[in-house]
Short mmCIF file of N, CA and C in Angstrom, two decimals:
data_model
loop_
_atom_site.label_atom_id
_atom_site.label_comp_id
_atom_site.label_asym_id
_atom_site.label_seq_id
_atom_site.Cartn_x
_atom_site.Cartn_y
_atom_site.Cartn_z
N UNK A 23 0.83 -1.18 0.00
CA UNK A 23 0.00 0.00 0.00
C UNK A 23 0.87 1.24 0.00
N UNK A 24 0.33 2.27 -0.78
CA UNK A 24 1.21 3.76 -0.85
C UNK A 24 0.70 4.44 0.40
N UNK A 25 1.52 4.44 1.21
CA UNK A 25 1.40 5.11 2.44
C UNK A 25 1.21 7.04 2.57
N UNK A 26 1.65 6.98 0.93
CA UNK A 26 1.53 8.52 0.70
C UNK A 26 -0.04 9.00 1.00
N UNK A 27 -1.03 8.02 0.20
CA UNK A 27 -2.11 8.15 -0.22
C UNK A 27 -2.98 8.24 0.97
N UNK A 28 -2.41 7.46 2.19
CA UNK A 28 -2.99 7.72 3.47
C UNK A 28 -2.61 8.89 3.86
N UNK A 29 -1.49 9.54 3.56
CA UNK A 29 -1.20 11.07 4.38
C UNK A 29 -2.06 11.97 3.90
N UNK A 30 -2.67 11.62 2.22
CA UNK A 30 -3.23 12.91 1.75
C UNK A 30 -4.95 12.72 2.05
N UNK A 31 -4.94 11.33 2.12
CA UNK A 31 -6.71 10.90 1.81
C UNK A 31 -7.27 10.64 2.95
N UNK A 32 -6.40 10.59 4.78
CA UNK A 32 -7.11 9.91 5.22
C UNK A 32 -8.45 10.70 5.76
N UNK A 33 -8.56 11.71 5.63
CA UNK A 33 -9.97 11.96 6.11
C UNK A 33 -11.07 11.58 5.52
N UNK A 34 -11.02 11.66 4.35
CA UNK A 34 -12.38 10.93 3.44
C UNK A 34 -11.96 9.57 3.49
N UNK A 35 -10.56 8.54 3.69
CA UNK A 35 -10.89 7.68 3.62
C UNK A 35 -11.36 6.76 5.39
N UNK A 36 -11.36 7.47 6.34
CA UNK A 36 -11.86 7.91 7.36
C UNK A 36 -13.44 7.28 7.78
N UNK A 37 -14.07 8.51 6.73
CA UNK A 37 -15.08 8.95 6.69
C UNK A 37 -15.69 7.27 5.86
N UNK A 38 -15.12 7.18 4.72
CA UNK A 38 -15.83 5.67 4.08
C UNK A 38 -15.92 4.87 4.81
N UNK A 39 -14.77 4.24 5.53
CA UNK A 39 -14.83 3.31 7.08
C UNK A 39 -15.72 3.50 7.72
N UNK A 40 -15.83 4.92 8.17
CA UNK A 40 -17.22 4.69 9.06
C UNK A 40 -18.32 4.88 8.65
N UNK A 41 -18.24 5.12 7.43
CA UNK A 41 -20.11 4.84 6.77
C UNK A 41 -20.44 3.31 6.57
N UNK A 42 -19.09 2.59 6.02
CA UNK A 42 -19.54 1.06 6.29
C UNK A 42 -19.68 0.58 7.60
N UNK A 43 -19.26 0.84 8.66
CA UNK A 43 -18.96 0.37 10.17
C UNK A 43 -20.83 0.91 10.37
N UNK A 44 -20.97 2.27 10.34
CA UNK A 44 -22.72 2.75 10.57
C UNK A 44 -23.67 2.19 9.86
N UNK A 45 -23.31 2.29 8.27
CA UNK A 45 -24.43 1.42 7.86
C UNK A 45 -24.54 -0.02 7.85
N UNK A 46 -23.94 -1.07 8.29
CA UNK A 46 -23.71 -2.53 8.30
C UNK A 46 -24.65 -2.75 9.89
N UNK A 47 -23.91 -1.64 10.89
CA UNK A 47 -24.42 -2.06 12.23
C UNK A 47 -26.08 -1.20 12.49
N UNK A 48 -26.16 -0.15 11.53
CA UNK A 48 -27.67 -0.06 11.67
C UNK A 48 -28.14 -0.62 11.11
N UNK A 49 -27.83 -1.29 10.31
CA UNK A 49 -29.25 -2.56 9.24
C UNK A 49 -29.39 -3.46 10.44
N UNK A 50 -28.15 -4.06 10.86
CA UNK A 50 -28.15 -5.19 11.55
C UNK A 50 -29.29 -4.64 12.76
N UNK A 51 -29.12 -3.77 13.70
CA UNK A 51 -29.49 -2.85 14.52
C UNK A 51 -30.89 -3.08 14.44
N UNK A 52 -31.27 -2.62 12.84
CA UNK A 52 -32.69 -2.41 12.54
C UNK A 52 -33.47 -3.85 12.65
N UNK A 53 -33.01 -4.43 12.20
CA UNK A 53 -33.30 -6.26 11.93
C UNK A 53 -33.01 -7.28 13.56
N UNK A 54 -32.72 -6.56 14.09
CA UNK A 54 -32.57 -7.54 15.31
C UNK A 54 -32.94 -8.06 15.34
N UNK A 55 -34.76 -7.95 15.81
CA UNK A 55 -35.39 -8.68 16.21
C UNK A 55 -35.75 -10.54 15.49
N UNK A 56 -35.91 -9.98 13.85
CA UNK A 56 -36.04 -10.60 12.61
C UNK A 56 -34.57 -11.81 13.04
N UNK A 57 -33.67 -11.21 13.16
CA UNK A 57 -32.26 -12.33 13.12
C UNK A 57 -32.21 -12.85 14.19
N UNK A 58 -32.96 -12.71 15.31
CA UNK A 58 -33.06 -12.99 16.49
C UNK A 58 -31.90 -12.70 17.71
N UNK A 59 -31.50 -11.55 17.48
CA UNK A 59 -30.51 -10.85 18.15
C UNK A 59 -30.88 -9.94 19.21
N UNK A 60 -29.90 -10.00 20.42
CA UNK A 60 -29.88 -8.26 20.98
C UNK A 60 -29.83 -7.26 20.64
N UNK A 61 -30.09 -6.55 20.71
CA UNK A 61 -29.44 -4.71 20.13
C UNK A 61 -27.95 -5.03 20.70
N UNK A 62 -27.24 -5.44 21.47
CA UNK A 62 -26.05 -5.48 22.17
C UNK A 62 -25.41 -6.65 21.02
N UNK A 63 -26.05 -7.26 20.63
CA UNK A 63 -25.36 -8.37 19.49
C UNK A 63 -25.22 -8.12 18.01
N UNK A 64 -26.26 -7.01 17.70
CA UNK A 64 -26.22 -6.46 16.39
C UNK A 64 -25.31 -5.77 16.41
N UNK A 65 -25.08 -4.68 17.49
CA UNK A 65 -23.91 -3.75 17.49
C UNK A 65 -22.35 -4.88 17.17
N UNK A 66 -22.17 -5.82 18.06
CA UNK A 66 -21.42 -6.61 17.80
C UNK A 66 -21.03 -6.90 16.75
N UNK A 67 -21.71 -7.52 16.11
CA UNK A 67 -21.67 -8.37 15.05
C UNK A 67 -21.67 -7.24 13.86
N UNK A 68 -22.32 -5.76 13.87
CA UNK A 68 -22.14 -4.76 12.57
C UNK A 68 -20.30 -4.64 13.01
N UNK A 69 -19.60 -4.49 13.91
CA UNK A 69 -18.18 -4.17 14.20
C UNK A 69 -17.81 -5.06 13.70
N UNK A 70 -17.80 -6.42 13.81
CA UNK A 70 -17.35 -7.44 13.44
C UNK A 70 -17.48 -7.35 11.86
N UNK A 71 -18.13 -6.88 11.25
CA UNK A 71 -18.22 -7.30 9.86
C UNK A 71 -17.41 -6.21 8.95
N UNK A 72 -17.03 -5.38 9.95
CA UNK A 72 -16.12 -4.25 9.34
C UNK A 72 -14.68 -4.63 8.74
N UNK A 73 -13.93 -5.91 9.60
CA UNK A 73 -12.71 -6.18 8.47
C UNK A 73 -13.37 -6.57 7.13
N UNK A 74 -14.08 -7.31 6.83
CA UNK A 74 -14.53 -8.47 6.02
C UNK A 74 -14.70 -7.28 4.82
N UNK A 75 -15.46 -5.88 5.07
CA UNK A 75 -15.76 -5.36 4.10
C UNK A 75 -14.65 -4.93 3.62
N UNK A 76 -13.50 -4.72 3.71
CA UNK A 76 -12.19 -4.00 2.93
C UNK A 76 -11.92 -5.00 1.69
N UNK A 77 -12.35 -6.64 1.53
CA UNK A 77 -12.15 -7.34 0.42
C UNK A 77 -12.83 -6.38 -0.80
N UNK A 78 -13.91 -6.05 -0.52
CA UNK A 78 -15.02 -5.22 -1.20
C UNK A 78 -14.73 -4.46 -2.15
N UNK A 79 -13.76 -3.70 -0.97
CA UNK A 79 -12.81 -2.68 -1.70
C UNK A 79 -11.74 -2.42 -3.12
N UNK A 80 -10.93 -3.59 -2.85
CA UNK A 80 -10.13 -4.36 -3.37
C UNK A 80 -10.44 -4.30 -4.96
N UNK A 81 -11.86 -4.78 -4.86
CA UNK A 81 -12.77 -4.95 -6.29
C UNK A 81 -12.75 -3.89 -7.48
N UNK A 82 -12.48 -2.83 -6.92
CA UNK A 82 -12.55 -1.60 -7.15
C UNK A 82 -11.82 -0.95 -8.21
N UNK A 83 -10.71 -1.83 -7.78
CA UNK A 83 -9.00 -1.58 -8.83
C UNK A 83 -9.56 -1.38 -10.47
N UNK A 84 -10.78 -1.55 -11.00
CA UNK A 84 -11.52 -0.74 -12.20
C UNK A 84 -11.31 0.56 -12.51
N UNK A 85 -11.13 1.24 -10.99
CA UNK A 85 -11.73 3.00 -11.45
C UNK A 85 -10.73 3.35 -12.43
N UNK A 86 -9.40 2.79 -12.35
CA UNK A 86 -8.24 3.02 -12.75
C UNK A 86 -8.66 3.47 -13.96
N UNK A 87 -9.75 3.89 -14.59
CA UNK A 87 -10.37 3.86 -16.42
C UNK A 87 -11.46 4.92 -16.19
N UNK A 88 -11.36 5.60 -15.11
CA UNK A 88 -12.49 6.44 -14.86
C UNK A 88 -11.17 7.96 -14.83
N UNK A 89 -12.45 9.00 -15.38
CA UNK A 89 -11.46 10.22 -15.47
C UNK A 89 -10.34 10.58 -14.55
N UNK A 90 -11.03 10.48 -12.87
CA UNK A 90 -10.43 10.25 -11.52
C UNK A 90 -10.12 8.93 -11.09
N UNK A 91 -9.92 8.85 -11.94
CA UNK A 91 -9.51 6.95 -11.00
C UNK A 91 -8.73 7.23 -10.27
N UNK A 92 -7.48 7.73 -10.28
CA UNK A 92 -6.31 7.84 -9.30
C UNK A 92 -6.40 8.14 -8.19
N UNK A 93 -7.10 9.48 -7.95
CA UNK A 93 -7.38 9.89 -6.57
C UNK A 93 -8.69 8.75 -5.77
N UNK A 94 -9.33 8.09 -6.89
CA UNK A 94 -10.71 7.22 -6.10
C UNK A 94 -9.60 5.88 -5.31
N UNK A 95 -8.83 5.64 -6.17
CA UNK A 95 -7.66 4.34 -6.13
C UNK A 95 -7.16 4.57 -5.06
N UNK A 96 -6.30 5.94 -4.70
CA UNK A 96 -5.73 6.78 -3.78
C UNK A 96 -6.53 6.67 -2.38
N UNK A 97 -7.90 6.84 -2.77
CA UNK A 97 -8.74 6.77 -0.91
C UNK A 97 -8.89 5.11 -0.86
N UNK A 98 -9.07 4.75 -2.05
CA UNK A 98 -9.53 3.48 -1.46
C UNK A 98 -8.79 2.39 -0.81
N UNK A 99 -7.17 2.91 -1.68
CA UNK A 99 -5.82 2.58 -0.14
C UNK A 99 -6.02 2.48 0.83
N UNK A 100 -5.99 4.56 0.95
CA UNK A 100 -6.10 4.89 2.46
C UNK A 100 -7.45 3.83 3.48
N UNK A 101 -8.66 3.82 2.80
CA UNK A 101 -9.66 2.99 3.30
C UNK A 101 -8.94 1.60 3.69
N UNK A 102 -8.54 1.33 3.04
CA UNK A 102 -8.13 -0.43 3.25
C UNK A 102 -6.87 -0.25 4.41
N UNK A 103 -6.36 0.62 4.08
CA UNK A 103 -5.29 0.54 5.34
C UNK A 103 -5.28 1.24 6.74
N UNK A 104 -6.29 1.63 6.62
CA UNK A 104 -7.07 2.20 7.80
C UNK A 104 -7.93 0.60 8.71
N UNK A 105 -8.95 0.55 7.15
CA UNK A 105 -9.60 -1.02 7.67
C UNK A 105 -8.87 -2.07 8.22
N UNK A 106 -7.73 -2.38 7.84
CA UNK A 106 -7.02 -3.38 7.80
C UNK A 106 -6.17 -3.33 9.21
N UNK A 107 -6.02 -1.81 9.49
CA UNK A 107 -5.52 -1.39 11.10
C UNK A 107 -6.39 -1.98 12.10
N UNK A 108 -7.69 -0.80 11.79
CA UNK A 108 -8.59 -1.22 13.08
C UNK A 108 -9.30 -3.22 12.69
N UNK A 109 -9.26 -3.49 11.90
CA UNK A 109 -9.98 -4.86 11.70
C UNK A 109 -9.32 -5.99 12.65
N UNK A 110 -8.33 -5.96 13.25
CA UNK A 110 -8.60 -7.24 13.93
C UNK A 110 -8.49 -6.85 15.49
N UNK A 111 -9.10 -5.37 16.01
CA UNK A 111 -9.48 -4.78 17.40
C UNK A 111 -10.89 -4.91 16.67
N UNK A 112 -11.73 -4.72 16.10
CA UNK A 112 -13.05 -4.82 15.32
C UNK A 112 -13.32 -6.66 15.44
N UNK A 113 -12.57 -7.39 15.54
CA UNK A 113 -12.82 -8.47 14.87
C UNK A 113 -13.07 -8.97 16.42
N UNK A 114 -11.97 -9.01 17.58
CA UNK A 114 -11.58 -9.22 19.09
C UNK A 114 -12.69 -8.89 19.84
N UNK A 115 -13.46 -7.50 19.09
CA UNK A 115 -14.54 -6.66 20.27
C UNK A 115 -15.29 -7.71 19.94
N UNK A 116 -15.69 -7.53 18.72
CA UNK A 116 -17.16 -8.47 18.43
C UNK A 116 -16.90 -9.98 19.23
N UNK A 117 -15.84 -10.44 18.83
CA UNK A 117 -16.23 -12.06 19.64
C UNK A 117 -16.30 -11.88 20.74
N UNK A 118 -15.49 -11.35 21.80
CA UNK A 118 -15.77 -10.85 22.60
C UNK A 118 -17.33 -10.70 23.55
N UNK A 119 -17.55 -9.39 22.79
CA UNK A 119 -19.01 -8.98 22.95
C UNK A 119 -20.34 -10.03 22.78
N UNK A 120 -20.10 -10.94 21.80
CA UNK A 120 -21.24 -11.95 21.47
C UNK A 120 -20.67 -13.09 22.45
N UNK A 121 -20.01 -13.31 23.21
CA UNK A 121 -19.89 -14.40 24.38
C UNK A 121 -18.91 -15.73 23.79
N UNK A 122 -18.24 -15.27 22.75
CA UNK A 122 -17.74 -16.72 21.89
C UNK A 122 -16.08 -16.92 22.69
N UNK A 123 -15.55 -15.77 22.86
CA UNK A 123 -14.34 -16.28 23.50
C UNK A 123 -14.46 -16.70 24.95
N UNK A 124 -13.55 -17.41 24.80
CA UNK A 124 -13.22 -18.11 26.18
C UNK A 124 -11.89 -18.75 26.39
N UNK A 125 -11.40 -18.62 27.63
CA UNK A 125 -9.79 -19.34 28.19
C UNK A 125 -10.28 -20.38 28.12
N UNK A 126 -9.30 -21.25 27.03
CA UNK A 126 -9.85 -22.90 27.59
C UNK A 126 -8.44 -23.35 28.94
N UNK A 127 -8.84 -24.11 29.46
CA UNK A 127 -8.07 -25.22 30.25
C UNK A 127 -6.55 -25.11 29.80
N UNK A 128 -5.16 -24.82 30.15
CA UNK A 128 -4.05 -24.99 29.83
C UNK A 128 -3.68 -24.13 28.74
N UNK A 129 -4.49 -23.24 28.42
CA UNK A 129 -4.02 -21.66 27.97
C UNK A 129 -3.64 -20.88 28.59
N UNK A 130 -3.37 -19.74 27.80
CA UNK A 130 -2.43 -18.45 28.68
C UNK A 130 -4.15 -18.33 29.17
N UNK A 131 -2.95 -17.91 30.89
CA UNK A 131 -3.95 -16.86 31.49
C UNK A 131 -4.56 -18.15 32.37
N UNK A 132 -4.54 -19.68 32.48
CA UNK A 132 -5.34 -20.55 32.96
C UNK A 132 -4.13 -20.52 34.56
N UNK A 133 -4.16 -20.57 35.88
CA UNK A 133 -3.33 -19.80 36.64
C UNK A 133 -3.23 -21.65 36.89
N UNK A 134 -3.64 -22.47 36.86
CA UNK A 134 -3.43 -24.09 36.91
C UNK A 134 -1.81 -24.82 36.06
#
């Protein structure tokens, strides 16, 4: 990744991160009930789905043929390497939060 492209883009690419992080966890949010979730599990689980979307991104490598491709190419770096930062503290909260981790027996942290 051009690390340049994060010095110049990251506020809009910022800003894309967290429109996917808001809109993923308000659908989910909205649908709770329907998926049979908490509001405390939708929130979860919209964080959680925030690495997954930077593949998305990736897809993108087209614009390159669009008048602006460069600068769209340029955020969508910065996006991915932003995503790709926070995604596995995004990935930790959510399991976390939905009850899935656990110390097993003769892991770190088991004081036995």
């Amino acid at each position: 990744l051009d690390l340049s492209a994060l010095q110049q883009y990251w506020d809009i690419a910022l800003l894309v991160a967290l429109a996917r992080i808001v809109s993923k966890t308000f659908t989910l949010f909205y649908a709770h009930e329907m998926l049979q979730l908490t509001p405390e599990q939708s929130l979860a689980v919209g964080i959680g789905l925030m690495p997954m979307s930077s593949v998305a991104l990736t897809l993108l490598a087209e614009g390159q043929s669009f008048p602006h491709g460069q600068g769209i190419i340029a955020v969508i770096n910065a996006t991915i390497f932003i995503m790709q930062l926070a995604g596995p503290y995004a990935t930790q909260t959510a399991i976390k939060n939905l009850g899935e981790a656990s110390l097993l027996p003769g892991h770190r942290g088991d004081s036995h």
